[in-house]
Amino acid sequence: MNPRCVSVDSNLCRSLSAVGQVGLAVDSRGDVALAGHVFEDGSGFVDGRRDAIVLKLASADGSTLWTRNIGVPGSHDWSSAVATDRSGNIFVGGQTDGNLFAPWTEGDGQDIWVAKLEGEGGGLLWGYQVGSAGQDMASTLTVQSGVLEGDVIVCGSTTGGLFENPGGVFESGSSGETEEKGNKGTKAFCARLAASDGHVVWGTRFKGGSNNEILAAAVDPLTGDVFAAGYISEAGGSDYVVARLNGHDGSETWRSTGGGGWMNNGFTDTNVRDSACALAVDWRGDVIIAGNTEGALFSSTYRRNCGVREAGGWDGTRAASQMSLAVGVRLPPP
């Protein structure tokens, strides 16, 4: 079965032939929200060269309740991050190289954007765009609950000055070290946006390595703190990283890294790449991560097919040059 074309208009199916990453979220009624992008196919369905698209599917039979495309003529607008709040509203985030939500303009780079849509009908409640002169990408978003109910956490990466403080150093990092603005590479960020209109409450960048990126985020409902996971890399190798941020101001509480890459092998093993791609928080506030590795990340693991415990990689049989991949993790309710 092709999940891109189930219960979707046939014109849209043709447009989706070149669709990229797709995000998925389930609301409190079990209905499904999908976010992705479509390319113009001559049908007049999309506004620009590439448009972001959001679909809502009924939980009972997968029928399409509504679709909404988000884009401006002549620009590339896309999304793969989507989440819902307890009221059924849908939040979607992505990237644009145009002026998607005026009046923001910033150089010739690629900006991030977040939009809040009505759960019933997909009407636009607000949209917010922010960026730098570099390439800014939103990889994941989640919605606050508990003490910070309704605010949005968006995380990703930037090659520009997004969320740098006025002194030209990166804002986050519990060690107190600084990193100059001129340091090149891709840097991870997380930001909290207000539920009312999407304005930035705080934005935080991460230090360490020549490149790093946040790929997954979740919120502790008891404290409002944010857990973010991804990778940190140097000289061709990478390790997974998980950080806890204070939900009120974005300051970093702790950071944990692991893997077979440069950080944990004294900069000697540069050919192993490990990354955390998905994250969940249980009822106690403990964190569960899933991701990928090109090496023997753990000394012993369970085989994916029969639960046999073996030494080495994920299934005990893959060579170090091959990658085992996990892209999602979900916990049952307590």
mmCIF file with all atom_site columns, C-alpha atoms in Angstrom, residues 35 81 85 114 229 265 271 289:
data_model
loop_
_atom_site.group_PDB
_atom_site.id
_atom_site.type_symbol
_atom_site.label_atom_id
_atom_site.label_alt_id
_atom_site.label_comp_id
_atom_site.label_asym_id
_atom_site.label_entity_id
_atom_site.label_seq_id
_atom_site.pdbx_PDB_ins_code
_atom_site.Cartn_x
_atom_site.Cartn_y
_atom_site.Cartn_z
_atom_site.occupancy
_atom_site.B_iso_or_equiv
_atom_site.pdbx_formal_charge
_atom_site.auth_seq_id
_atom_site.auth_comp_id
_atom_site.auth_asym_id
_atom_site.auth_atom_id
_atom_site.pdbx_PDB_model_num
ATOM 1 C CA . ALA A 1 35  ? 2.658  17.291 6.856  1.00 0.00 ? 35  ALA A CA 1
ATOM 2 C CA . ALA A 1 81  ? 7.210  18.575 11.372 1.00 0.00 ? 81  ALA A CA 1
ATOM 3 C CA . ASP A 1 85  ? -2.434 20.260 21.162 1.00 0.00 ? 85  ASP A CA 1
ATOM 4 C CA . VAL A 1 114 ? 5.654  27.618 12.140 1.00 0.00 ? 114 VAL A CA 1
ATOM 5 C CA . ALA A 1 229 ? 18.119 14.657 20.806 1.00 0.00 ? 229 ALA A CA 1
ATOM 6 C CA . ASN A 1 265 ? 37.104 7.483  21.257 1.00 0.00 ? 265 ASN A CA 1
ATOM 7 C CA . ASN A 1 271 ? 34.463 6.695  10.512 1.00 0.00 ? 271 ASN A CA 1
ATOM 8 C CA . ILE A 1 289 ? 15.818 7.493  22.547 1.00 0.00 ? 289 ILE A CA 1
#
